Short mmCIF file of C-alpha atoms in Angstrom, two decimals:
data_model
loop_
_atom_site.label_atom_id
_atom_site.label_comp_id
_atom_site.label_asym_id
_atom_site.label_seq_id
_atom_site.Cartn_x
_atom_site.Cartn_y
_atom_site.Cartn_z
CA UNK A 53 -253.76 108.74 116.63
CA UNK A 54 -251.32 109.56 119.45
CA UNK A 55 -248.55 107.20 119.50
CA UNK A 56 -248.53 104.78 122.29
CA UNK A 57 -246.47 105.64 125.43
CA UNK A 58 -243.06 103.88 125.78
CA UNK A 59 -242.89 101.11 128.23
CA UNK A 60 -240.87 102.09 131.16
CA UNK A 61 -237.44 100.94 131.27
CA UNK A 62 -236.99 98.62 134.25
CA UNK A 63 -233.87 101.85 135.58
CA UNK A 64 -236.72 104.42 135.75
CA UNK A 65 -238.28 105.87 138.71
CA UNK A 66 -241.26 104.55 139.46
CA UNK A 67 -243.93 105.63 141.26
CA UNK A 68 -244.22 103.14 144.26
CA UNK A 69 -240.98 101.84 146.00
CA UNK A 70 -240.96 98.15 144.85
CA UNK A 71 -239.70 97.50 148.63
CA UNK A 72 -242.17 98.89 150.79
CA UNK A 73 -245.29 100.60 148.15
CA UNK A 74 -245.35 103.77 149.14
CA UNK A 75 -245.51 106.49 147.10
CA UNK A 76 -242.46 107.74 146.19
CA UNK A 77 -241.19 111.29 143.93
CA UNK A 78 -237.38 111.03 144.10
CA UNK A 79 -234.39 108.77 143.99
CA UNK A 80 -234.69 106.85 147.11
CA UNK A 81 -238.18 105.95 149.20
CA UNK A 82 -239.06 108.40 151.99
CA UNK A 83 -240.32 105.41 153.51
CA UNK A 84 -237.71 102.90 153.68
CA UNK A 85 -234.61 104.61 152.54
CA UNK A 86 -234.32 101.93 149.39
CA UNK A 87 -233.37 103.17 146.15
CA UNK A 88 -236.14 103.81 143.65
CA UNK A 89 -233.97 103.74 140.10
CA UNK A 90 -232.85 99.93 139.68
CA UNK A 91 -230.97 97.67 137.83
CA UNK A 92 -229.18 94.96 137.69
CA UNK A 93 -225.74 95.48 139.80
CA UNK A 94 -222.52 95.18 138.39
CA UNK A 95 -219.37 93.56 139.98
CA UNK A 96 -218.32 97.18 140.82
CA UNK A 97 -221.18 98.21 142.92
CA UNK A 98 -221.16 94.96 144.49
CA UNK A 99 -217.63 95.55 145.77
CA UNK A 100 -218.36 99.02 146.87
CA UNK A 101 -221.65 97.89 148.77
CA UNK A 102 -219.45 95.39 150.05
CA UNK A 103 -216.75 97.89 151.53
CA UNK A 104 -218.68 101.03 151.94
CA UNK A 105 -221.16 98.87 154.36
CA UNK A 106 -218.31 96.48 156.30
CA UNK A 107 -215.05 97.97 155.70
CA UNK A 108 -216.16 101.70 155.98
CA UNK A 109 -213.60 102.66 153.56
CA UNK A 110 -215.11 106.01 153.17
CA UNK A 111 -213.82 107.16 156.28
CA UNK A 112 -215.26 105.77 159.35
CA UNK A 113 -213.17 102.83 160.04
CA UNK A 114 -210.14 104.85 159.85
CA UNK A 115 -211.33 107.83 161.63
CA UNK A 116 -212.38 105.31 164.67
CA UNK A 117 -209.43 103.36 164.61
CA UNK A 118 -207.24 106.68 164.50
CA UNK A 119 -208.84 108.08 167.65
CA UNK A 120 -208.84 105.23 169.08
CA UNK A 121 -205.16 104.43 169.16
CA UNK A 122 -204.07 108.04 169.32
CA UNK A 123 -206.60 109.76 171.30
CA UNK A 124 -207.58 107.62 174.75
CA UNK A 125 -210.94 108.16 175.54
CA UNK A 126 -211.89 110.89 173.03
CA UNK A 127 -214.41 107.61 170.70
CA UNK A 128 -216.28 107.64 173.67
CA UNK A 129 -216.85 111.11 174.23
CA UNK A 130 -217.15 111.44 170.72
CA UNK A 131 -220.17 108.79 171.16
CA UNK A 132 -222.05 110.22 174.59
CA UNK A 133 -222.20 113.43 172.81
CA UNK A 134 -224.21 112.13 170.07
CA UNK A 135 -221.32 111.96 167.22
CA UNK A 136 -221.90 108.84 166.34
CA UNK A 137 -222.71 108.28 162.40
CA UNK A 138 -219.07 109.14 161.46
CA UNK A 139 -217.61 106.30 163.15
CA UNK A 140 -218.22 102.34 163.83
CA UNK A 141 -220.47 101.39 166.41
CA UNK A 142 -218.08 100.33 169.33
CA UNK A 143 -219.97 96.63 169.69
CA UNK A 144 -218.68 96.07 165.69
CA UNK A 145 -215.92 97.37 166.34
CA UNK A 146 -214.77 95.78 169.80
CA UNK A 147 -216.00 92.42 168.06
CA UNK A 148 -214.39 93.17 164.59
CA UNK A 149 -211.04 93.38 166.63
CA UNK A 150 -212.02 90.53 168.87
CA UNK A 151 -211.86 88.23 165.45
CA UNK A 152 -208.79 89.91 164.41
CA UNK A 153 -207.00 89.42 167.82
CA UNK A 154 -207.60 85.65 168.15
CA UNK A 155 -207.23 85.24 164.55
CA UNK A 156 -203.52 86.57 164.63
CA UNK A 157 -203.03 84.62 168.07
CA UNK A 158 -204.05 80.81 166.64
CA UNK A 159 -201.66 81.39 163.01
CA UNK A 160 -198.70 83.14 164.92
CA UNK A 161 -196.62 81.21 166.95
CA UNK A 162 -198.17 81.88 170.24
CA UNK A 163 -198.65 78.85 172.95
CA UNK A 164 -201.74 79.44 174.92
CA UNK A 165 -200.28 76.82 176.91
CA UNK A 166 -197.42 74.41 177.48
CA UNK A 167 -196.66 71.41 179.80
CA UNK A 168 -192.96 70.49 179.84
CA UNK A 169 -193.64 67.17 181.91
CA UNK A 170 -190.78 65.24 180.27
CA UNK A 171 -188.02 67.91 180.87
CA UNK A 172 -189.25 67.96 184.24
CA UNK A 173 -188.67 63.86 184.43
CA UNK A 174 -185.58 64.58 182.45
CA UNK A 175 -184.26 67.18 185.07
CA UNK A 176 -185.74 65.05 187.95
CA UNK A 177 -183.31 61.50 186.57
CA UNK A 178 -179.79 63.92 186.40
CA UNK A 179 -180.75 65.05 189.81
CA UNK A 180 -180.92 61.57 191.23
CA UNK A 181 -178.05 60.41 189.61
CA UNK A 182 -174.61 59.25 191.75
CA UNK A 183 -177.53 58.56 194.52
CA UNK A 184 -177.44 55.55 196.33
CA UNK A 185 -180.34 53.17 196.16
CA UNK A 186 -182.17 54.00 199.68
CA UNK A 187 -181.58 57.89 198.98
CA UNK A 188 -183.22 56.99 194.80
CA UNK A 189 -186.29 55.04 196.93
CA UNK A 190 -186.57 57.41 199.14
CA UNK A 191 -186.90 60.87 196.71
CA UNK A 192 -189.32 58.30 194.77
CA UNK A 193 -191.46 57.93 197.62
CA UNK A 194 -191.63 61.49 198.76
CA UNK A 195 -192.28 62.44 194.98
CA UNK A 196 -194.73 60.26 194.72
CA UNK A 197 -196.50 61.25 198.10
CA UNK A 198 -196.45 65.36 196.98
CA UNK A 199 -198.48 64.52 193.85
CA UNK A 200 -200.73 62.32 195.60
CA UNK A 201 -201.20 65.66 197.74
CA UNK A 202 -201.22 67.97 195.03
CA UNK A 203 -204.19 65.69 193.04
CA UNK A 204 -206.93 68.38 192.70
CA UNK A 205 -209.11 65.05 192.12
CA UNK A 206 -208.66 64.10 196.08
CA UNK A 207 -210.55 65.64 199.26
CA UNK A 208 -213.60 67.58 198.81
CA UNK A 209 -214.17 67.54 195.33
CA UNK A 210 -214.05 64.29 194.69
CA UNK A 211 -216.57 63.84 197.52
CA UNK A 212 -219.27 66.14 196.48
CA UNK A 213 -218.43 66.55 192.87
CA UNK A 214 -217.42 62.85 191.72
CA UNK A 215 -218.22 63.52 187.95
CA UNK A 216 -215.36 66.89 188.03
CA UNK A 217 -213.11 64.97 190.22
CA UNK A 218 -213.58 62.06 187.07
CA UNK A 219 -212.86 64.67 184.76
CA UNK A 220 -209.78 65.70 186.16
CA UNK A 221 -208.18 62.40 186.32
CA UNK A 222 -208.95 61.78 182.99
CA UNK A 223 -207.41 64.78 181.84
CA UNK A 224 -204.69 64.40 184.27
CA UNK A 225 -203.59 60.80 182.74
CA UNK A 226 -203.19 62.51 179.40
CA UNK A 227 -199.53 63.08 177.96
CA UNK A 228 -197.99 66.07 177.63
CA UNK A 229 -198.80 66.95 174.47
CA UNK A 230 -202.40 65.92 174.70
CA UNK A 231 -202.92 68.31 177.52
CA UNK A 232 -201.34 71.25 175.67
CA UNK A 233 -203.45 70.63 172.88
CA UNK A 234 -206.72 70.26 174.77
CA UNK A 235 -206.06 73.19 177.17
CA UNK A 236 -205.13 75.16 173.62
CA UNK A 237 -208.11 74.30 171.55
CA UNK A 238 -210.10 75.05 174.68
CA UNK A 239 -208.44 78.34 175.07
CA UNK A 240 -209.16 79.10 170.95
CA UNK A 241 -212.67 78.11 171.47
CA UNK A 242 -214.38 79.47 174.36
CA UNK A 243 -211.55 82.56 175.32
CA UNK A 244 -213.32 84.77 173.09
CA UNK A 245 -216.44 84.17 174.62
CA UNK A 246 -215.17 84.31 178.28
CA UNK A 247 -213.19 87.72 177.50
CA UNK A 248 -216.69 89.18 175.73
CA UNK A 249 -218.53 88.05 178.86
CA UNK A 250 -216.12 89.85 181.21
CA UNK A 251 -216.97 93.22 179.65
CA UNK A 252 -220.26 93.80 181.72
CA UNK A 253 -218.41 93.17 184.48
CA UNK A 254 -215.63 95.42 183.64
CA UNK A 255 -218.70 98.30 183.38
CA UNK A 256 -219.46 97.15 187.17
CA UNK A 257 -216.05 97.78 188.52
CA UNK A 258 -216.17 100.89 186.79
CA UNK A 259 -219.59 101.88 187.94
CA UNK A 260 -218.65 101.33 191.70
CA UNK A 261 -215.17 102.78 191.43
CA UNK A 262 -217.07 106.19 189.95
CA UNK A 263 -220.01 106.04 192.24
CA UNK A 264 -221.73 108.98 192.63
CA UNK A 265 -220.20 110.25 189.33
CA UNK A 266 -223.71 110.28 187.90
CA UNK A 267 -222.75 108.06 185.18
CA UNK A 268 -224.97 105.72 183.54
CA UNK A 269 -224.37 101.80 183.11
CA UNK A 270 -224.16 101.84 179.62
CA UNK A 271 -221.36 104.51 179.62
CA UNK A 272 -219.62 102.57 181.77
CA UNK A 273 -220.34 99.41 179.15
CA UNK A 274 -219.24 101.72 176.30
CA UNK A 275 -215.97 102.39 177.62
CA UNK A 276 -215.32 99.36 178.44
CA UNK A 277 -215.80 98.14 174.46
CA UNK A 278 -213.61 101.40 173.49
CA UNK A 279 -210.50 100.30 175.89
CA UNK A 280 -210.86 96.60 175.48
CA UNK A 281 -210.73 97.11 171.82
CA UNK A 282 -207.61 98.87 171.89
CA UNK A 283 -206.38 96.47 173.84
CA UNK A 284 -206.67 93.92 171.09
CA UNK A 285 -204.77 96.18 168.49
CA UNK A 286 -201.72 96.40 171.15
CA UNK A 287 -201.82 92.67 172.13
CA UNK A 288 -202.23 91.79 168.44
CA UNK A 289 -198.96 93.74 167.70
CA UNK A 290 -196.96 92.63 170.53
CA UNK A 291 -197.85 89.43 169.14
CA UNK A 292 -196.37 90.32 165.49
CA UNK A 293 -193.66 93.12 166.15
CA UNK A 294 -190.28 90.99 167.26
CA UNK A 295 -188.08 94.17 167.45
CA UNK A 296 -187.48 94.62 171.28
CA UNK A 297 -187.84 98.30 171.12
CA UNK A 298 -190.84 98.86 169.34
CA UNK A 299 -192.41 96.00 172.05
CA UNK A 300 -191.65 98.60 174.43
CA UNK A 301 -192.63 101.56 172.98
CA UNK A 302 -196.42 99.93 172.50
CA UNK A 303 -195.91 97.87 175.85
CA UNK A 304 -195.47 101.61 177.33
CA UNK A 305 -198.57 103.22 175.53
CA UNK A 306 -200.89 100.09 176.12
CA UNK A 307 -199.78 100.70 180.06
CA UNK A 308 -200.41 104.60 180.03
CA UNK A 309 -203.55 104.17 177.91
CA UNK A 310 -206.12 103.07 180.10
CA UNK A 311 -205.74 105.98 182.97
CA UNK A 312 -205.31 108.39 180.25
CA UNK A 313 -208.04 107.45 178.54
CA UNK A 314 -209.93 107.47 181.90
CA UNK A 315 -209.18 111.20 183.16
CA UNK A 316 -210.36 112.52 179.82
CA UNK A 317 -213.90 110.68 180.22
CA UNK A 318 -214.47 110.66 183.76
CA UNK A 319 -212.22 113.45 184.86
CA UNK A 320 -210.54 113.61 188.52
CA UNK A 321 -206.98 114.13 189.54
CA UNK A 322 -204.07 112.19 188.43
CA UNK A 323 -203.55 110.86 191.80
CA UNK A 324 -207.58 109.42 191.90
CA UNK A 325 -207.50 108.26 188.65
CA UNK A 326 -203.98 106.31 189.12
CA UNK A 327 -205.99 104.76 192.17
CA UNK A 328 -208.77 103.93 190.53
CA UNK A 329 -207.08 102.25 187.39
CA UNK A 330 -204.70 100.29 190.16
CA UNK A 331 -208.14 98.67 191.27
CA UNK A 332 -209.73 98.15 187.85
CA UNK A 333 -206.72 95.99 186.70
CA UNK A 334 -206.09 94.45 189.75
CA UNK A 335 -210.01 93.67 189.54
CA UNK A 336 -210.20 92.70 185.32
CA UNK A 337 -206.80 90.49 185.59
CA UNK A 338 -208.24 88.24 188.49
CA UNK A 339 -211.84 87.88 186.73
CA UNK A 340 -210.02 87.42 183.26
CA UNK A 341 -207.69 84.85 184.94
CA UNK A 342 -210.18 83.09 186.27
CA UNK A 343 -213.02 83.30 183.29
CA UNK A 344 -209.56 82.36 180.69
CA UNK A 345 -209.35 79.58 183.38
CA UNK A 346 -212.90 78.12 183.07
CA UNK A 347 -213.19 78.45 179.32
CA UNK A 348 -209.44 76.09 178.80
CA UNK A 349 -211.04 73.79 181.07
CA UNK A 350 -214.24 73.66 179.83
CA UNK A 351 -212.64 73.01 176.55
CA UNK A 352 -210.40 70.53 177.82
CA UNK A 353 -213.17 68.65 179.14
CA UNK A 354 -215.85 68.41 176.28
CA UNK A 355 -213.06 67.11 174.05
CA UNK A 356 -211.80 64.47 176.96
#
């Protein structure tokens, strides 16, 4: 009698993926890509899966984030010309950043915003002082009469848009420090989401500044998420470095960056292209102003 076969061992190949059931011959399923020797993982693999899938240790985190400090514009090329496997895919990475970037901003010592309403009383009492009493009423009065005028609660708004104009006196009777820290959790919040938002729009400018180029939206898009997310490595260091002249070294490359970064993708003369980046910031900081704006106040207002 022959003896009986051995039972396979649970490591072995078998001969259907146990992912998808197709029939399989080597070490991973034509089918589905899954490997068709398993077993049970050790702490090891787990840690490489981990890194070799969102850290990119192997090479393509470092490759992309080399390029894209040190080579403006050359990730995006890289990306329209179909090299694309050997680095991150610019939404992770523009969003990897993104996290990073705001992360650094809410544990450093950065004030998104700051009222100084009691220095301002302060400085307001010493320059009143050795006043006489009708010249104290009077600055009083006309005091109080400019922030009457100034109340963005009064006129208009508070004709056709009663339940804003409420808002805003609600979060104008705060203190000080309540409005810092509303405006600032706002800012934490919804900035991210307001700064993410703006990149379409920063592939618009871009799309009608190079009209005719024959360029595509998405490039446009893609370029966008290349400069924006070297953006966030500069601001992020600013934010750290406290030397004076290394803050001006990387305030110098994060200003020569974006038009350098633009010739090499979109080509042109130095004189266009200095032209055309003068509009695209003068464009992004209003939008980002305003959409930075929005989101504090927004903020502000669902927690008041």
């Amino acid at each position: 009698m022959n003896p009986a076969a051995p039972a396979a061992l649970p490591h072995d190949a078998p001969a259907e993926c146990r992912n998808c059931n197709a029939q399989v011959s080597g070490h991973y399923c034509h089918n589905c890509g899954q490997e068709t020797r398993l077993h049970a993982p050790s702490f090891g693999e787990f840690a490489h899966e981990f890194i070799g899938h969102y850290v990119a240790l192997e090479g393509r985190l470092w490759g992309s984030i080399t390029r894209l400090l040190f080579r403006p514009g050359l990730l995006t090329n890289e990306y329209i010309r179909g090299r694309r496997k050997r680095y991150v895919e610019p939404l992770r990475l523009y969003l990897s950043l993104s996290i990073i970037f705001f992360a650094v901003l809410k544990f450093s010592s950065f004030a998104a915003v700051n009222f100084n309403d009691e220095d301002e009383k302060k400085e307001s009492i010493v320059a009143l002082q050795g006043l006489s009493d009708d010249e104290v009423k009077k600055s009083k009065a006309n005091l109080n009469i400019g922030t009457r005028a100034a109340s963005p609660g009064d006129g208009k708004i508070r004709e056709y848009a009663p339940s804003i104009a409420e808002r805003i006196d609600r979060f104008d009777k705060l203190s000080s420090e309540k409005k810092t820290d509303a405006l600032s959790d706002g800012f934490y919040k919804y900035a991210p989401y307001a700064v993410f938002l703006m990149m379409p729009l920063f592939a618009f400018y871009l799309k009608v500044l190079y009209i005719g180029s024959g360029r595509r939206f998405g490039e446009h898009l893609l370029f966008a998420l290349h400069t924006n997310a070297f953006a966030f490595i500069m601001f992020g260091a600013l934010t750290l470095v406290s030397q004076d002249f290394v803050r001006f070294v990387l305030f110098c490359w994060l200003a020569g960056y974006l038009p350098w970064a633009m010739r090499r993708v979109y080509g042109g003369s130095r004189r266009a292209t200095l032209l055309r980046w003068s509009g695209l910031m003068l464009l992004h900081l209003i939008s980002l102003s305003i959409a930075i704006m929005v989101a504090m106040m927004a903020g502000a207002s669902a927690a008041h």
